[in-house]
Amino acid sequence: MPTTIKAIKLGAFEYIPKPIDVDELEKAIEKSIEIIKLKHKTEHISTITEREFQKNEIIGKTKEMNEIFKTIGILSTNRVNVLIEGETGTGKELVAKAIHFYSSFKDRPFVAINCSAIVDSLLESELFGHEKGAFTGAISSKKGLFEIAEDGTIFLDEVGELSIELQAKLLRVLQEREFQRVGGSKTIKLNARIIAATNKDLVSLIKKGKFREDLYYRLSVANIKIPPLRERKEDIPLIIKYLIKKINYEISNKIKNIEEKAIKRLITYSWPGNIRELENVLIKVSLQTKGDTILDSVIEILLNNSNGLNLTISEDDAKKRDGSQIETEKEKILSALNQAKWHYGQACEILGISRPTLNKKMKFYGIQLKPRQ
Ligand SMILES: Nc1ncnc2c1ncn2[C@@H]1O[C@H](COP(=O)(O)OP(=O)(O)OP(=O)(O)O)[C@@H](O)[C@H]1O
Ligand SMILES: [Mg+2]
């Protein structure tokens, strides 16, 4: 009993007494792999498998996307560092994974590190590992992510968030292609390829003295700039189709069509959150769709909502907002109705919403139907 307790306390996954039962041992190993995977998922670190990657295609037929596909092709044959720039939700992580999984190193680890999600004091030991006793709390030695990545890929996400101190350390590691664990003296070779990503404008950070220019050049031996969705609107219909297929597969297999008008509306919208926002809108829409067709009216409400016209869709949403905001919306509708002399069509035009939306809003705000004078 004391040995078992001590072992578990020190972090053992299982304690198997001799004589070893091979089945039991196998089960314990499988279980611990599951635990490790789970732990990695919840800790801003992810290693993914090729099968997981294949579920996520990169969709696009515009010239800009084609250039990116070509670059991914070229990068699959070499090991240079890559910097991926793009607004939030444009697919930076997707591109990083593609570079890895199209290369001959695809069977080696792909280790993703979100530089903004780890506190600075821990980041160094997360990246480079530490020896037992290197600092308080270092009860055993630990491999860092650079070591875990072996000769695979290290994906440094949100690299613009790295502190100046860590930028200096990273630069040294990239220059020397070797590093040491925190508190350690053994030199470990860096064999992995580095792919960094950022949604910040690093050049302007350099000007402000917040990002090291020499590190920038080290990281951006190859450079991929992913354009925002609003600059490649021709891709939107294709991406919509792909995302609906994905949603059907992952959530509910029911959407068969989407109204032409709805597609037009989605093309016109500016997508500040890019493809991630488009995906979120489509998920919400498909959850709200009763039949098998996505209706323009549902999309209209959702986009208006995220676009600041401030018209609520559900009571739940409304409850979360403060009274004054609701009053303003109600007033907006009432004033439009008055202005249009209660001609609903005209009021809709003033508000820029559809007739069913107006009906819903009026019902929600308890605005009585008033006969036209
Ligand atoms: N071209 C594309 N085709 C299909 N799906 C895409 C495409 N680009 C992005 N996506 C999807 O959009 C979502 C966001 O992509 P990803 O996480 O790679 O973006 P990101 O640029 O890393 O965003 P952030 O800066 O917010 O971290 C993912 O679900 C991804 O699969
Ligand atoms: Mg990302």
Coordinates of C-alpha atoms and ligand atoms in Angstrom, one line a residue:
M1 CA 0.0 0.0 0.0
P2 CA 2.6 2.7 0.9
T3 CA 4.5 2.0 -2.4
T4 CA 1.3 2.3 -4.4
I5 CA 0.3 5.5 -2.8
K6 CA 3.7 7.0 -3.1
A7 CA 3.9 6.0 -6.8
I8 CA 0.6 7.5 -7.6
K9 CA 1.4 10.6 -5.6
L10 CA 4.5 11.1 -7.7
G11 CA 2.5 11.0 -10.9
A12 CA 2.4 7.3 -11.9
F13 CA -0.6 6.4 -14.0
E14 CA -0.9 2.9 -12.6
Y15 CA 0.7 0.5 -10.2
I16 CA 1.0 -3.1 -11.3
P17 CA 2.4 -5.6 -8.9
K18 CA 4.5 -8.6 -10.1
P19 CA 4.1 -11.0 -11.6
I20 CA 3.1 -8.8 -14.6
D21 CA -0.1 -9.6 -16.3
V22 CA 0.5 -8.5 -19.9
D23 CA -3.1 -7.7 -20.7
E24 CA -3.3 -5.5 -17.6
L25 CA 0.0 -3.8 -18.6
E26 CA -1.3 -3.1 -22.1
K27 CA -4.5 -1.6 -20.7
A28 CA -2.6 0.6 -18.3
I29 CA -0.4 1.9 -21.2
E30 CA -3.5 2.6 -23.3
K31 CA -5.1 4.4 -20.4
S32 CA -2.0 6.5 -19.8
I33 CA -1.8 7.5 -23.4
E34 CA -5.4 8.7 -23.2
I35 CA -4.6 10.7 -20.1
I36 CA -1.6 12.3 -21.7
K37 CA -3.6 13.2 -24.8
L38 CA -6.3 14.7 -22.7
K39 CA -3.8 16.6 -20.7
H40 CA -2.2 18.0 -23.8
K41 CA -5.6 19.0 -25.1
T42 CA -6.4 21.1 -22.1
E43 CA -3.0 22.6 -21.9
H44 CA -2.5 24.9 -24.9
I45 CA -0.3 22.2 -26.4
S46 CA -1.6 20.0 -29.1
T47 CA -0.1 17.2 -31.0
I48 CA -2.3 16.1 -33.8
T49 CA -2.5 13.1 -36.0
E50 CA -2.6 13.0 -39.8
R51 CA -6.1 11.6 -39.7
E52 CA -7.3 14.6 -37.7
F53 CA -5.7 16.9 -40.2
Q54 CA -7.4 15.4 -43.2
K55 CA -10.7 16.3 -41.8
N56 CA -9.7 20.0 -42.3
E57 CA -9.2 21.0 -45.9
I58 CA -8.0 24.4 -47.0
I59 CA -10.7 25.7 -49.4
G60 CA -10.0 28.4 -51.9
K61 CA -9.7 28.9 -55.7
T62 CA -8.6 32.5 -55.8
K63 CA -5.2 33.5 -57.1
E64 CA -4.1 34.4 -53.6
M65 CA -5.0 31.0 -52.2
N66 CA -3.4 29.2 -55.1
E67 CA -0.2 31.1 -54.4
I68 CA -0.4 29.8 -50.8
F69 CA -1.0 26.2 -52.0
K70 CA 2.1 26.5 -54.2
T71 CA 4.2 27.8 -51.4
I72 CA 3.0 24.9 -49.2
G73 CA 4.2 22.6 -52.0
I74 CA 7.6 24.2 -52.1
L75 CA 7.9 24.2 -48.3
S76 CA 7.1 20.5 -48.1
T77 CA 10.5 19.8 -49.8
N78 CA 12.7 21.9 -47.4
R79 CA 12.9 22.7 -43.7
V80 CA 13.2 26.4 -43.6
N81 CA 11.5 28.5 -40.9
V82 CA 8.2 29.9 -41.9
L83 CA 6.2 33.0 -40.7
I84 CA 2.5 32.9 -41.3
E85 CA 0.7 36.3 -41.0
G86 CA -3.0 36.9 -41.2
E87 CA -6.0 38.3 -39.3
T88 CA -7.7 36.2 -36.7
G89 CA -9.6 33.3 -38.2
T90 CA -8.0 33.3 -41.6
G91 CA -6.6 29.8 -41.3
K92 CA -3.0 30.3 -40.0
E93 CA -3.0 27.1 -38.0
L94 CA -4.6 25.2 -40.8
V95 CA -1.8 26.3 -43.2
A96 CA 0.9 25.4 -40.6
K97 CA -0.5 21.9 -40.3
A98 CA -0.6 21.6 -44.0
I99 CA 3.1 22.5 -44.3
H100 CA 3.8 19.8 -41.8
F101 CA 1.6 17.0 -43.1
Y102 CA 2.6 17.5 -46.7
S103 CA 6.3 17.2 -45.8
S104 CA 8.3 14.0 -45.5
F105 CA 8.5 14.6 -41.8
K106 CA 4.7 14.2 -41.4
D107 CA 5.2 11.1 -39.2
R108 CA 7.2 13.1 -36.7
P109 CA 5.6 15.2 -34.0
F110 CA 3.7 18.5 -34.7
V111 CA 3.8 20.5 -31.5
A112 CA 1.7 23.6 -31.2
I113 CA 2.5 26.2 -28.6
N114 CA 0.3 29.2 -28.0
C115 CA 2.8 31.9 -26.8
S116 CA 0.1 34.1 -25.4
A117 CA -1.5 31.4 -23.2
I118 CA 1.4 30.6 -21.0
V119 CA 2.8 32.9 -18.3
D120 CA 6.2 34.1 -19.0
S121 CA 7.9 32.5 -16.0
L122 CA 6.7 29.1 -17.1
L123 CA 7.2 29.5 -20.9
E124 CA 10.9 29.0 -20.8
S125 CA 10.6 25.7 -19.0
E126 CA 7.7 24.7 -21.3
L127 CA 9.7 25.4 -24.3
F128 CA 13.1 24.1 -23.3
G129 CA 12.3 21.8 -20.4
H130 CA 13.9 21.9 -16.9
E131 CA 16.0 19.8 -14.6
K132 CA 14.9 18.6 -11.2
G133 CA 15.3 21.4 -8.7
A134 CA 15.8 24.1 -11.3
F135 CA 13.2 26.2 -9.5
T136 CA 10.7 25.8 -6.7
G137 CA 8.1 23.3 -7.9
A138 CA 10.5 21.5 -10.3
I139 CA 10.1 18.2 -8.4
S140 CA 11.3 16.2 -11.4
S141 CA 13.1 16.9 -14.6
K142 CA 10.9 17.5 -17.6
K143 CA 11.3 17.6 -21.4
G144 CA 10.4 20.9 -23.1
L145 CA 8.3 21.1 -26.2
F146 CA 11.4 21.8 -28.3
E147 CA 12.7 18.4 -27.2
I148 CA 9.4 16.7 -27.6
A149 CA 9.1 18.0 -31.2
E150 CA 12.3 16.0 -32.1
D151 CA 12.7 16.5 -35.9
G152 CA 9.1 17.3 -36.5
T153 CA 7.5 20.8 -36.4
I154 CA 7.2 23.4 -33.7
F155 CA 4.3 25.7 -34.3
L156 CA 4.8 29.0 -32.3
D157 CA 1.4 30.5 -32.4
E158 CA 0.8 34.2 -31.6
V159 CA 4.6 34.7 -31.7
G160 CA 4.0 38.5 -31.4
E161 CA 3.1 38.0 -27.8
L162 CA 6.5 36.7 -26.7
S163 CA 8.2 38.9 -24.2
I164 CA 11.4 40.7 -25.2
E165 CA 13.4 38.4 -22.8
L166 CA 12.1 35.2 -24.4
Q167 CA 12.6 36.7 -27.9
A168 CA 16.3 37.0 -27.0
K169 CA 16.4 33.4 -25.8
L170 CA 14.5 32.0 -28.8
L171 CA 16.8 34.0 -31.2
R172 CA 19.8 32.4 -29.6
V173 CA 18.3 28.9 -29.9
L174 CA 17.5 29.5 -33.5
Q175 CA 21.0 30.8 -34.3
E176 CA 22.8 28.1 -32.5
R177 CA 20.4 25.3 -33.3
E178 CA 20.8 24.0 -29.8
F179 CA 19.5 24.7 -26.3
Q180 CA 19.7 23.5 -22.7
R181 CA 17.0 22.7 -20.2
V182 CA 16.4 25.3 -17.5
G183 CA 18.9 24.5 -14.8
G184 CA 20.6 21.9 -17.0
S185 CA 24.0 21.9 -18.6
K186 CA 23.6 19.2 -21.3
T187 CA 23.3 20.6 -24.8
I188 CA 20.3 19.4 -26.8
K189 CA 20.2 19.8 -30.6
L190 CA 17.3 21.6 -32.2
N191 CA 16.2 19.5 -35.2
A192 CA 12.7 20.7 -35.6
R193 CA 11.3 23.1 -38.2
I194 CA 9.9 26.3 -36.7
I195 CA 6.6 27.7 -38.1
A196 CA 5.5 30.9 -36.4
A197 CA 2.2 32.7 -36.7
T198 CA 0.8 36.0 -35.8
N199 CA -2.2 38.3 -36.3
K200 CA -0.1 41.3 -35.3
D201 CA 1.8 43.5 -37.7
L202 CA 5.3 42.5 -36.6
V203 CA 6.9 45.3 -38.7
S204 CA 5.1 47.9 -36.7
L205 CA 5.9 46.1 -33.5
I206 CA 9.6 46.2 -34.5
K207 CA 9.2 50.0 -35.0
K208 CA 7.8 50.3 -31.6
G209 CA 10.7 48.3 -30.1
K210 CA 8.4 45.5 -29.1
F211 CA 9.7 42.8 -31.4
R212 CA 13.3 42.1 -32.3
E213 CA 14.1 42.7 -35.9
D214 CA 16.8 40.0 -36.0
L215 CA 14.3 37.4 -34.7
Y216 CA 11.8 38.5 -37.3
Y217 CA 14.3 37.8 -40.1
R218 CA 15.2 34.4 -38.5
L219 CA 11.6 33.4 -38.4
S220 CA 10.5 34.6 -41.8
V221 CA 12.9 32.8 -44.1
A222 CA 9.7 31.9 -45.9
N223 CA 6.7 34.1 -45.4
I224 CA 3.0 33.4 -46.0
K225 CA 0.4 36.2 -45.8
I226 CA -3.1 34.9 -45.7
P227 CA -5.5 37.6 -47.0
P228 CA -8.7 38.3 -45.1
L229 CA -11.9 36.8 -46.3
R230 CA -13.3 40.1 -47.5
E231 CA -10.5 40.3 -50.0
R232 CA -11.3 37.0 -51.6
K233 CA -15.0 37.0 -51.7
E234 CA -15.1 34.6 -54.7
D235 CA -14.0 31.9 -52.2
I236 CA -17.0 32.5 -49.9
P237 CA -19.6 30.3 -51.8
L238 CA -17.1 27.4 -51.9
I239 CA -16.2 27.7 -48.2
I240 CA -19.9 27.9 -47.3
K241 CA -20.5 24.6 -49.1
Y242 CA -17.5 23.0 -47.4
L243 CA -18.5 24.2 -44.0
I244 CA -22.1 23.0 -44.3
K245 CA -20.8 19.6 -45.2
K246 CA -18.5 19.7 -42.2
I247 CA -21.4 20.9 -39.9
N248 CA -23.7 18.2 -41.3
Y249 CA -21.0 15.6 -40.5
E250 CA -20.1 16.9 -37.1
I251 CA -23.3 18.3 -35.7
S252 CA -26.5 17.4 -37.5
N253 CA -26.9 15.9 -40.9
K254 CA -29.9 17.8 -42.1
I255 CA -28.9 20.9 -44.2
K256 CA -29.4 20.3 -47.9
N257 CA -29.8 23.7 -49.4
I258 CA -29.1 27.4 -48.8
E259 CA -31.1 30.2 -50.3
E260 CA -29.4 32.0 -53.1
K261 CA -30.2 35.3 -51.4
A262 CA -28.5 34.0 -48.2
I263 CA -25.3 33.3 -50.1
K264 CA -25.4 36.8 -51.5
R265 CA -25.8 38.2 -48.1
L266 CA -22.9 36.2 -46.8
I267 CA -20.7 37.4 -49.7
T268 CA -21.5 41.0 -49.0
Y269 CA -20.7 40.9 -45.2
S270 CA -17.2 42.1 -44.2
W271 CA -16.2 39.1 -42.0
P272 CA -14.0 40.8 -39.4
G273 CA -13.5 37.3 -37.7
N274 CA -12.9 35.7 -41.1
I275 CA -13.5 32.0 -41.7
R276 CA -13.9 31.2 -38.0
E277 CA -16.7 33.8 -37.8
L278 CA -18.3 32.4 -41.0
E279 CA -18.1 28.9 -39.4
N280 CA -19.7 30.1 -36.2
V281 CA -22.6 31.9 -38.1
L282 CA -23.3 28.7 -40.1
I283 CA -23.3 26.6 -37.0
K284 CA -25.8 28.9 -35.3
V285 CA -27.9 29.1 -38.4
S286 CA -28.0 25.3 -38.8
L287 CA -29.0 24.9 -35.2
Q288 CA -31.9 27.4 -35.8
T289 CA -33.0 25.9 -39.1
K290 CA -36.1 23.8 -38.8
G291 CA -36.2 22.3 -42.3
D292 CA -33.4 21.4 -44.6
T293 CA -32.8 24.8 -46.1
I294 CA -30.9 27.7 -44.6
L295 CA -33.1 30.8 -45.0
D296 CA -31.9 34.3 -45.7
S297 CA -34.1 35.7 -43.0
V298 CA -32.3 33.7 -40.3
I299 CA -28.8 34.7 -41.6
E300 CA -30.0 38.3 -41.7
I301 CA -30.8 38.4 -38.0
L302 CA -27.5 36.8 -37.0
L303 CA -25.4 39.1 -39.1
N304 CA -27.3 42.2 -37.9
N305 CA -26.6 41.0 -34.5
S306 CA -22.9 40.7 -34.9
N307 CA -22.8 43.8 -37.0
G308 CA -24.0 46.2 -34.5
L309 CA -27.6 47.0 -35.7
N310 CA -28.4 45.8 -32.2
L311 CA -31.6 43.9 -32.9
T312 CA -31.9 41.0 -30.6
I313 CA -33.0 37.5 -31.7
S314 CA -33.7 35.6 -28.6
E315 CA -35.0 36.5 -25.2
D316 CA -32.0 34.8 -23.7
D317 CA -29.7 37.2 -25.5
A318 CA -31.9 40.1 -24.5
K319 CA -31.7 39.2 -20.9
K320 CA -28.0 39.4 -21.0
R321 CA -28.1 43.0 -22.2
D322 CA -28.9 46.0 -20.1
G323 CA -32.3 47.7 -20.2
S324 CA -31.2 50.9 -21.8
Q325 CA -29.9 49.1 -24.8
I326 CA -33.2 47.3 -25.2
E327 CA -35.0 50.6 -24.9
T328 CA -32.9 52.1 -27.7
E329 CA -33.8 49.2 -30.0
K330 CA -37.4 49.4 -29.2
E331 CA -37.3 53.2 -29.8
K332 CA -35.5 52.7 -33.0
I333 CA -38.2 50.4 -34.3
L334 CA -41.0 52.6 -33.0
S335 CA -39.5 55.7 -34.5
A336 CA -39.1 53.9 -37.9
L337 CA -42.7 52.7 -37.7
N338 CA -43.9 56.3 -37.0
Q339 CA -41.7 57.7 -39.7
A340 CA -43.2 55.2 -42.1
K341 CA -46.7 55.9 -40.8
W342 CA -46.9 52.3 -39.8
H343 CA -46.3 51.1 -43.3
Y344 CA -44.4 47.9 -42.4
G345 CA -42.6 47.6 -45.7
Q346 CA -41.2 51.2 -45.5
A347 CA -40.3 50.7 -41.8
C348 CA -38.3 47.6 -42.9
E349 CA -36.5 49.7 -45.4
I350 CA -35.6 52.4 -42.9
L351 CA -34.3 49.7 -40.5
G352 CA -32.6 47.7 -43.2
I353 CA -34.3 44.4 -42.0
S354 CA -36.7 41.9 -43.5
R355 CA -40.4 41.7 -42.9
P356 CA -40.3 38.5 -40.8
T357 CA -37.5 40.1 -38.7
L358 CA -39.7 43.2 -38.1
N359 CA -42.6 41.0 -37.0
K360 CA -40.4 39.0 -34.6
K361 CA -39.0 42.2 -33.1
M362 CA -42.4 43.8 -32.7
K363 CA -43.7 40.7 -31.0
F364 CA -40.6 40.5 -28.8
Y365 CA -40.9 44.2 -27.7
G366 CA -44.6 44.0 -27.3
I367 CA -45.3 46.6 -30.0
Q368 CA -48.9 46.3 -30.8
L369 CA -49.9 46.1 -34.5
K370 CA -51.4 49.4 -35.2
P371 CA -53.9 49.9 -38.1
R372 CA -52.5 52.3 -40.7
Q373 CA -54.1 55.7 -40.5
Ligands
LIG1 N1 -9.4 28.2 -46.3 C1 -10.1 27.5 -45.4 N2 -11.0 26.5 -45.8 C2 -11.7 25.9 -44.9 N3 -11.7 26.1 -43.6 C3 -10.9 27.1 -43.1 C4 -10.1 27.8 -44.0 N4 -9.4 28.7 -43.3 C5 -9.7 28.5 -42.0 N5 -10.6 27.5 -41.9 C6 -11.3 27.1 -40.7 O1 -11.5 28.3 -39.9 C7 -11.2 28.1 -38.5 C8 -10.1 29.0 -38.1 O2 -8.9 28.6 -38.7 P1 -7.5 28.7 -37.9 O3 -7.7 28.3 -36.5 O4 -6.5 28.0 -38.7 O5 -7.3 30.3 -37.9 P2 -6.2 31.2 -37.3 O6 -5.7 32.1 -38.4 O7 -5.2 30.4 -36.6 O8 -7.0 32.1 -36.2 P3 -6.6 32.8 -34.9 O9 -5.7 34.0 -35.3 O10 -7.9 33.3 -34.3 O11 -5.9 31.8 -34.0 C9 -10.8 26.6 -38.4 O12 -12.0 25.8 -38.0 C10 -10.4 26.2 -39.8 O13 -10.6 24.9 -40.1
MG2 MG -4.7 30.3 -34.5

